[in-house]
Tab-separated table of C-alpha atoms in Angstrom:
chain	number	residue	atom	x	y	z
A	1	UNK	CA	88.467	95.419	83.360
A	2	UNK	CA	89.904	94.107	86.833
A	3	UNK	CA	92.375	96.935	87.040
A	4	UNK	CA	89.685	99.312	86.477
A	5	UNK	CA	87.417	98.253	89.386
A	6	UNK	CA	85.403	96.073	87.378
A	7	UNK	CA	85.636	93.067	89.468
A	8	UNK	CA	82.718	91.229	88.259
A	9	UNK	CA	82.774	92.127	84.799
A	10	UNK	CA	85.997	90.630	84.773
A	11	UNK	CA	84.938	87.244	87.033
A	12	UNK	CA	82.593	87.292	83.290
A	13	UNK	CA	85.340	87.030	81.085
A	14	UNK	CA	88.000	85.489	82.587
A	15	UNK	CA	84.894	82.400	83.120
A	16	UNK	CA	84.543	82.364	79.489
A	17	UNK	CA	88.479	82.580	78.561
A	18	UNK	CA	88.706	79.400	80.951
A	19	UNK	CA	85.821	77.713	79.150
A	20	UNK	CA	87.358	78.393	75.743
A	21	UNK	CA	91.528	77.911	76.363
A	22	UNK	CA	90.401	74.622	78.228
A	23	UNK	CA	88.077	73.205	74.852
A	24	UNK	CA	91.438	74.525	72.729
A	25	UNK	CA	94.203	72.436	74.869
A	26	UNK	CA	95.631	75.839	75.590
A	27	UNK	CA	98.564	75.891	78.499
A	28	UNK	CA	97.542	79.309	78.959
A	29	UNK	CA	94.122	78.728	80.704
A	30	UNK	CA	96.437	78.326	83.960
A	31	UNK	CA	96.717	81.806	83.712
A	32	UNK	CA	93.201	82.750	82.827
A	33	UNK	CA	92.227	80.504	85.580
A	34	UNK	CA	94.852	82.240	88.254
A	35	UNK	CA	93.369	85.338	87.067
A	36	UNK	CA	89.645	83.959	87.981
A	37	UNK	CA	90.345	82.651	91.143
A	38	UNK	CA	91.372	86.236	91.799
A	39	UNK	CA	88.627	88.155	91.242
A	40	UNK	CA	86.838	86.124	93.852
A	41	UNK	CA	88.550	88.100	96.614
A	42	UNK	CA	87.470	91.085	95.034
A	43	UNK	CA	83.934	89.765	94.606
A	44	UNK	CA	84.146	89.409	98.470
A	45	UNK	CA	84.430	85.277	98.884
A	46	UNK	CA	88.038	84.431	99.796
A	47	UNK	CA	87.566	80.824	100.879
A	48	UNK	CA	86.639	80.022	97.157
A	49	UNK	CA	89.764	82.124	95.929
A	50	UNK	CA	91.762	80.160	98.046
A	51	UNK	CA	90.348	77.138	97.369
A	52	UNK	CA	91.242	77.297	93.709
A	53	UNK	CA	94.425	78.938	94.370
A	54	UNK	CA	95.541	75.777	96.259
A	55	UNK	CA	94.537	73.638	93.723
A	56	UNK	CA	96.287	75.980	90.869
A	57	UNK	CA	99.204	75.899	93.110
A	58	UNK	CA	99.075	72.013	93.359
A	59	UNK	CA	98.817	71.722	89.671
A	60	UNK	CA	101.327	74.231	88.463
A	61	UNK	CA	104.408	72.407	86.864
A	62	UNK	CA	108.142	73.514	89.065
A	63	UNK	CA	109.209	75.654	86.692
A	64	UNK	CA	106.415	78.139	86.226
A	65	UNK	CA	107.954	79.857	88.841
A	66	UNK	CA	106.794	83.229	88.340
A	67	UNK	CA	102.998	81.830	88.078
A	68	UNK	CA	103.358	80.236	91.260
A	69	UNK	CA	104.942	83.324	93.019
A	70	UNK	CA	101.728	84.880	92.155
A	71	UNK	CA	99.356	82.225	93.400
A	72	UNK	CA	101.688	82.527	96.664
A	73	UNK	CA	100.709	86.532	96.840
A	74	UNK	CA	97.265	85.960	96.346
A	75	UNK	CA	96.855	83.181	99.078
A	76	UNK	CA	99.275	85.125	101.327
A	77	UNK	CA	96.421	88.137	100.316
A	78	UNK	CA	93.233	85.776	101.244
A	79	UNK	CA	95.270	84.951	104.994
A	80	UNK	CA	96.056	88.346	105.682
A	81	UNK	CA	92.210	89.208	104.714
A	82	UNK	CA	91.737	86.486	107.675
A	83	UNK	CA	94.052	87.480	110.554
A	84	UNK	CA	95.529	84.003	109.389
A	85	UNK	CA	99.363	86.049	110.392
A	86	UNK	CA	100.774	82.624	110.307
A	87	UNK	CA	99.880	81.986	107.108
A	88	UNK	CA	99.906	85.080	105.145
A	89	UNK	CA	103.357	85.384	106.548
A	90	UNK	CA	104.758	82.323	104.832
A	91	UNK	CA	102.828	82.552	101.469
A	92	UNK	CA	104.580	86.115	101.244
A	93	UNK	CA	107.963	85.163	101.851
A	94	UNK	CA	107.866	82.471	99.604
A	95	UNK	CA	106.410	84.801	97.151
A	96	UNK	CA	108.934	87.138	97.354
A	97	UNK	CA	112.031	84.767	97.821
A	98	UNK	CA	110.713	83.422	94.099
A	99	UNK	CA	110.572	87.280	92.767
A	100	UNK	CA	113.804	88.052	94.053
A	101	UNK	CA	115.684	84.948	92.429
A	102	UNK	CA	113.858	85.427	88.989
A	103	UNK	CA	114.782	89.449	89.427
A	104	UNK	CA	111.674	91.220	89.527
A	105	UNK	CA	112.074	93.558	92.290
A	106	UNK	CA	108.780	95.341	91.347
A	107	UNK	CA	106.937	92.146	92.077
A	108	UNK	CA	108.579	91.541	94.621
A	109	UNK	CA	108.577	94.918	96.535
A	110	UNK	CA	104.325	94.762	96.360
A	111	UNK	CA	104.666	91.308	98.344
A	112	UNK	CA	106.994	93.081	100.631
A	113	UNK	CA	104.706	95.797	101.407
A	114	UNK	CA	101.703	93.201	102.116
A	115	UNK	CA	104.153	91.526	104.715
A	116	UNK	CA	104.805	95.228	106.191
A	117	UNK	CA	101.213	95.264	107.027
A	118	UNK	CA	101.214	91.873	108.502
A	119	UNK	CA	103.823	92.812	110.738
A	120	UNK	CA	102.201	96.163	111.431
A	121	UNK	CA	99.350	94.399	112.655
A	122	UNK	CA	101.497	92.037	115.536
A	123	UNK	CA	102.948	94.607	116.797
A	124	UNK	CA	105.922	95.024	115.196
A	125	UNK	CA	106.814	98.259	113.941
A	126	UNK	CA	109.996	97.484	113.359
A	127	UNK	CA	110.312	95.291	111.052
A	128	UNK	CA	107.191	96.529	108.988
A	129	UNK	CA	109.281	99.863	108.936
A	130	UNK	CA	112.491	97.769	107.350
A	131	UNK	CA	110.161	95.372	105.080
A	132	UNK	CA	108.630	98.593	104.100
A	133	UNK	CA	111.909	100.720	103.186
A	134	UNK	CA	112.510	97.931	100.657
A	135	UNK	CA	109.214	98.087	98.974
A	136	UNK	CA	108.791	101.756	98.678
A	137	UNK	CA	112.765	101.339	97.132
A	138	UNK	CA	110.954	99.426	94.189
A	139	UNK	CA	107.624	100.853	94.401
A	140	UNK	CA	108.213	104.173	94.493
A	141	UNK	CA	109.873	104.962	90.854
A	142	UNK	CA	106.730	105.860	89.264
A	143	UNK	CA	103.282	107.177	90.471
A	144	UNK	CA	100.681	103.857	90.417
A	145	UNK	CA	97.672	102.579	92.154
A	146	UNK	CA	100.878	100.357	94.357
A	147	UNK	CA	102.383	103.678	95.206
A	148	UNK	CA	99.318	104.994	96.851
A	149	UNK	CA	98.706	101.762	98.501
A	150	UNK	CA	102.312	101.608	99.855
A	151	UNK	CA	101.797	105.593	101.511
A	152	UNK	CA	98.392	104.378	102.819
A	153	UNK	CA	99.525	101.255	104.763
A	154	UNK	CA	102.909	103.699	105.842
A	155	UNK	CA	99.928	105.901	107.327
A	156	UNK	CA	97.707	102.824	108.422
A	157	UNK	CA	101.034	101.431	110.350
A	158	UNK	CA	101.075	104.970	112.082
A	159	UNK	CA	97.343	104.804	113.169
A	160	UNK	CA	97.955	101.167	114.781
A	161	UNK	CA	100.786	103.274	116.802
A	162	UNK	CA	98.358	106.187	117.559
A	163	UNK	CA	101.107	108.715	115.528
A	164	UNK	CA	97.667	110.429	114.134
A	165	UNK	CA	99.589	113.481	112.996
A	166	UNK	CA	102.103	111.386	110.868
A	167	UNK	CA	99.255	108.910	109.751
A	168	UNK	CA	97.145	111.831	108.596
A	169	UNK	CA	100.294	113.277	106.690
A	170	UNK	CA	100.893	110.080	104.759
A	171	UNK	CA	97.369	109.710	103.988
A	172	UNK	CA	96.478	112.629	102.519
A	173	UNK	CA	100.205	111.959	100.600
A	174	UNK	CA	98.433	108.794	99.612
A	175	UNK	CA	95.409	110.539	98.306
A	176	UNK	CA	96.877	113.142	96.112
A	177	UNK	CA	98.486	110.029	94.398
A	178	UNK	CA	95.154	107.965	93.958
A	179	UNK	CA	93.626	111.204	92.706
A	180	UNK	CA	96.664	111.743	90.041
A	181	UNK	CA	95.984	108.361	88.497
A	182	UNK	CA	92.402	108.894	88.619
A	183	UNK	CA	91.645	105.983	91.076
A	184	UNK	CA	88.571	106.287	92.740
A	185	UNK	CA	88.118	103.319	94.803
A	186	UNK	CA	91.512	104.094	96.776
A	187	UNK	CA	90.931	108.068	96.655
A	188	UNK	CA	87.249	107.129	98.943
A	189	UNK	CA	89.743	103.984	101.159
A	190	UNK	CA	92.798	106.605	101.524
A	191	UNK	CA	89.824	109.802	102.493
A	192	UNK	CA	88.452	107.435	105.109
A	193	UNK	CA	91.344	106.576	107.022
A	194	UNK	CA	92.445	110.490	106.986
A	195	UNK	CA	88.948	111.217	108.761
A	196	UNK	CA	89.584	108.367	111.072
A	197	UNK	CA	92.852	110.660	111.855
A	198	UNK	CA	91.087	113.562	111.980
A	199	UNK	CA	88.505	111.998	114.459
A	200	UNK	CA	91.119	111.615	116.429
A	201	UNK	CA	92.755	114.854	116.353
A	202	UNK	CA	89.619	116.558	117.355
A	203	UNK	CA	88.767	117.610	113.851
A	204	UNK	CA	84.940	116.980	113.975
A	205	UNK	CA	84.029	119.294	111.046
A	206	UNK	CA	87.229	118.116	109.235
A	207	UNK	CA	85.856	114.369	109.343
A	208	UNK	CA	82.517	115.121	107.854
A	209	UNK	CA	84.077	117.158	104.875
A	210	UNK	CA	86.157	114.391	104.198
A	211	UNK	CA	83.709	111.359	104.712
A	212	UNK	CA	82.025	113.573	102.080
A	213	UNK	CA	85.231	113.927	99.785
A	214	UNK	CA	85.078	109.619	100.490
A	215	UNK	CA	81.398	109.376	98.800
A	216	UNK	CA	82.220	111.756	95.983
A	217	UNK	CA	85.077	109.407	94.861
A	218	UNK	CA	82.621	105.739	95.843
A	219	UNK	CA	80.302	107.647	93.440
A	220	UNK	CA	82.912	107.700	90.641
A	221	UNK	CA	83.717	103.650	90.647
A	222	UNK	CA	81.503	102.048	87.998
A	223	UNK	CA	81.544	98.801	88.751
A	224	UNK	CA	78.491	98.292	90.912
A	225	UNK	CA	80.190	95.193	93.632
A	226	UNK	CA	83.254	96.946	93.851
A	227	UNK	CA	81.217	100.436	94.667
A	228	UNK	CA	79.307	98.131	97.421
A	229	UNK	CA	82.694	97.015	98.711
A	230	UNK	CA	83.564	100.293	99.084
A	231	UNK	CA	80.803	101.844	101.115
A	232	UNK	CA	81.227	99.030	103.366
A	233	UNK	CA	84.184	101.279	105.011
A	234	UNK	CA	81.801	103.827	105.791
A	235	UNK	CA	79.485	102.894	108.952
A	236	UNK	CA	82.982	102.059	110.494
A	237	UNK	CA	84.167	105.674	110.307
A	238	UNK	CA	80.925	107.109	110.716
A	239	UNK	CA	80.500	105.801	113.911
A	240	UNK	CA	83.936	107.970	115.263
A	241	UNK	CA	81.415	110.659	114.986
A	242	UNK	CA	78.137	109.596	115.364
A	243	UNK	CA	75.924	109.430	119.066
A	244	UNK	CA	76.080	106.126	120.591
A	245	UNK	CA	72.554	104.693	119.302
A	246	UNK	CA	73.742	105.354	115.917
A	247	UNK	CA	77.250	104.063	116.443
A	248	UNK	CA	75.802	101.007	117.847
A	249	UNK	CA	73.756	101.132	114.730
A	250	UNK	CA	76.446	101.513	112.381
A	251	UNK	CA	78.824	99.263	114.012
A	252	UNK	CA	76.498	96.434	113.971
A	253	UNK	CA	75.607	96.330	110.263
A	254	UNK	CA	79.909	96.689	109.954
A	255	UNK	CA	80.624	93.789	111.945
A	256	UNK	CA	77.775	91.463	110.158
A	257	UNK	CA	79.379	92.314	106.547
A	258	UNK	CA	82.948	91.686	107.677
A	259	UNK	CA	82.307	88.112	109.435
A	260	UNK	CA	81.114	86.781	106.822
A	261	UNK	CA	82.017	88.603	103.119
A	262	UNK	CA	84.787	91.111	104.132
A	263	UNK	CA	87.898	91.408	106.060
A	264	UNK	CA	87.754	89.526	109.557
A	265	UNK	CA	91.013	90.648	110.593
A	266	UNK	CA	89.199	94.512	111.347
A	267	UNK	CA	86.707	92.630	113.707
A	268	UNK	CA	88.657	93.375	116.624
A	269	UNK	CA	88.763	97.243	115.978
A	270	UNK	CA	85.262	97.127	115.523
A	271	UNK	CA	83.784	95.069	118.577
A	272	UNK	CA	86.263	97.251	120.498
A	273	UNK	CA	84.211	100.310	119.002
A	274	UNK	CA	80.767	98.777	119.384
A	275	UNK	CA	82.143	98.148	122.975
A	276	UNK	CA	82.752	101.598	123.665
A	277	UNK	CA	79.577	102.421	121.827
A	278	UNK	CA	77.302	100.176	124.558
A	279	UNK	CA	78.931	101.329	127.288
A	280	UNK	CA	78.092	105.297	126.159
A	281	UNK	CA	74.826	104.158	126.491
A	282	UNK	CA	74.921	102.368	129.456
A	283	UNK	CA	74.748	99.146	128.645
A	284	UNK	CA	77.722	97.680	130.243
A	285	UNK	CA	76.690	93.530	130.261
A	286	UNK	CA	76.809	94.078	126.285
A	287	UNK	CA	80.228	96.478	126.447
A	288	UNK	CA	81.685	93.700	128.318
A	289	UNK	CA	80.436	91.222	125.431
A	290	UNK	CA	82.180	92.705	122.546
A	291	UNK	CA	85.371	93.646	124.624
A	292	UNK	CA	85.634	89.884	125.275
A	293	UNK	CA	84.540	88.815	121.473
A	294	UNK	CA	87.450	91.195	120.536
A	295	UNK	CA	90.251	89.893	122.487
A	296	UNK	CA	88.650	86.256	121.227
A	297	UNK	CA	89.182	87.397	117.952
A	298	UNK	CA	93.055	88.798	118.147
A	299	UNK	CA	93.761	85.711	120.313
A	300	UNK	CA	92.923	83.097	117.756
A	301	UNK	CA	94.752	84.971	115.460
A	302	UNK	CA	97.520	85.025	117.562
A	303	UNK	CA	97.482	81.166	117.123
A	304	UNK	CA	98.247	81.360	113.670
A	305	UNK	CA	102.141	82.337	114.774
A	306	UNK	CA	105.095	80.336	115.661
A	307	UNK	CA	106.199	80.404	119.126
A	308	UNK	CA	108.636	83.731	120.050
A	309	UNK	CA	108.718	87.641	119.236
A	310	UNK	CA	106.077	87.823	116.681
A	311	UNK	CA	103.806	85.594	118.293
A	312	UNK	CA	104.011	88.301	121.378
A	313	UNK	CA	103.879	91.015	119.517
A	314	UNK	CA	100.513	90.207	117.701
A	315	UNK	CA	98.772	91.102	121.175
A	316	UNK	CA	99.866	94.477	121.237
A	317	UNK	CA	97.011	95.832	119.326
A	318	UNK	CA	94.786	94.323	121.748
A	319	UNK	CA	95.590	96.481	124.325
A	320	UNK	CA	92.945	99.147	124.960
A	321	UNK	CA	90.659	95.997	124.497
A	322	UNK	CA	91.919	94.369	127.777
A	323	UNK	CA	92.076	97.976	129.039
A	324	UNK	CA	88.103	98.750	128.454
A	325	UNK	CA	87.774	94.828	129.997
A	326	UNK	CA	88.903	95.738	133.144
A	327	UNK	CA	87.209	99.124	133.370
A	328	UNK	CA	84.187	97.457	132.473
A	329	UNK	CA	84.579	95.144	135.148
A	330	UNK	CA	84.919	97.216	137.787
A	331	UNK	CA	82.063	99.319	136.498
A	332	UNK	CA	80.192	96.220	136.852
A	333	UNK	CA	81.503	95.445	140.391
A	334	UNK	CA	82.951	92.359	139.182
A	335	UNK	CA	86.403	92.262	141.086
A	336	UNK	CA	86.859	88.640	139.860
A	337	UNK	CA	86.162	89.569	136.429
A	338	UNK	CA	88.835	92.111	136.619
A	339	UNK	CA	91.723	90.726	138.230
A	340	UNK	CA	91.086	87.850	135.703
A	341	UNK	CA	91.327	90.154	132.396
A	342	UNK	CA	94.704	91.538	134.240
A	343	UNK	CA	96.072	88.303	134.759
A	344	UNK	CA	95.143	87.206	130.985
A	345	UNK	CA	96.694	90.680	129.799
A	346	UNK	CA	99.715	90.095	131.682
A	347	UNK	CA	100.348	86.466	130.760
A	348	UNK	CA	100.867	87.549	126.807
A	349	UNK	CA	103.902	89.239	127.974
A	350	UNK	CA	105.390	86.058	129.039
A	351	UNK	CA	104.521	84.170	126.214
């Protein structure tokens, strides 16, 4: 049921498999109860995945290594979820370290391709590109949901570089795979981030087609929460194309789902959006709002991350947020306000 998009159909029975292996004395309801803590991050509430996760993790004897390795992906999964790089980081590598010792490469390679997108994300294309190499290495032997996901996140790391012509060839690579196993929920993700491509190419037409090809495929999930989860994605991409009222429209109702059931760490992108949005409709006191709430948001992620390169690197995406700052700023007449968003800009380099 959970592989199928059936998220809370499975929360259902993996609730009464821990009610019944715990009344039995059966060792196995550790796993029935990893597997329930799971399904809350696809039910949308991460802080009680990760609060049983923890505990599991806590309770887990030494040697149930592989068990553990898992717990470790899914908390690393819950931090990423949060912009918690820090975090996410080090529950990944210790995943993977355990993987690689008990030989599962396959495992292992998954983890590595989560940490790709970590280190996509602070600015370091580097070594997302050589964590990434690895993972495809195990990944990519046979055509699964985890090969579609690795091509998307090779196309997502392009779109955080602005390389829209490579990011939309990966995607749509990434797509043909989700379609060949039938999997609607990433076919709809992997159509939305091509028309976010395409939006950016110019391709107006293009990006309605395929925002249409997106809600063909959300129409095909079953599962009713993971169908909501899905059309979540929408107003974001949308609002590439949309007039500014709506955009601001759209935006809004994005941001409000994603602070508090979805993924915080895509706040930033948003606000810098529902920025641009405000200011199209000249409204440049509430521009100036979300470009501020945006670099906030990066910044205390940022403080997640040891001292040195990554730390630095995790401001990188931020950049076109200080760069609309400043603009607004001076649109506003507020010199101050300007030389102080250069200065802050500036001083990331030197830490």
């Amino acid at each position: 049921q959970f592989s199928a998009d059936h998220a809370a159909a499975a929360h259902e029975t993996f609730t009464r498999a821990v009610d019944e292996l715990t009344q039995g004395g059966s060792p196995v309801r550790l796993l029935a109860e990893g597997l329930l803590a799971h399904t809350f991050h696809s039910l949308g509430n991460v802080p009680e995945a990760r609060t049983r996760e923890l505990r599991l993790l806590a309770d887990a004897p030494p040697e149930f290594r592989a068990y553990r390795a898992e717990l470790l992906w899914n908390l690393g999964t819950g931090y990423q979820s949060d912009g918690d790089w820090g975090k996410a980081l080090d529950a990944f590598s210790h995943s993977v370290a355990i993987f690689d010792d008990l030989g599962e490469a396959g495992r292992g390679a998954i983890v590595r391709d989560l940490m790709a997108q970590v280190h996509d994300r602070n600015g370091d294309p580097q070594e997302a590109w050589r964590q990434r190499v690895i993972a495809l290495g195990g990944i990519g032997r046979t055509t699964t949901p985890r090969l579609a996901m690795a091509l998307g996140e090779v196309g997502r790391g392009a779109i955080f570089r602005n390389e829209w012509p490579v990011a939309l060839s990966f995607l749509k690579l990434a797509g043909d795979t989700a379609e060949a196993i039938d999997g609607p929920a990433l076919e709809a993700e992997m159509f939305l981030l091509q028309a976010r491509a395409l939006a950016h190419l110019g391709g107006r037409d293009a990006v309605h087609e395929t925002i249409a090809k997106a809600r063909a495929a959300t129409a095909r999930i079953e599962d009713a929460e993971s169908q909501r989860e899905a059309l979540a994605d929408f107003d974001r991409t949308e609002a590439l194309v949309a007039p500014p009222e709506v955009a601001v429209r759209l935006l809004t109702r994005s941001i409000d789902y994603h602070a508090t059931r979805g993924r915080r760490v895509i706040l930033p992108d948003l606000l810098l959006l529902r920025g641009r949005a405000y200011r199209d409709r000249g409204q440049p006191e509430l521009a100036a709002a979300d470009f501020e709430a945006g670099i906030a948001e990066v910044e205390q992620h940022r403080e997640t991350l040891p001292a040195g390169d990554s730390r630095w690197g995790t401001f990188d995406p931020i950049a076109e947020l200080f760069e609309e700052a400043v603009a607004s700023a001076v649109q506003r007449g507020d010199v101050a306000a300007a030389f102080a968003y250069a200065e802050r800009s500036r001083a990331r380099e030197l830490l």
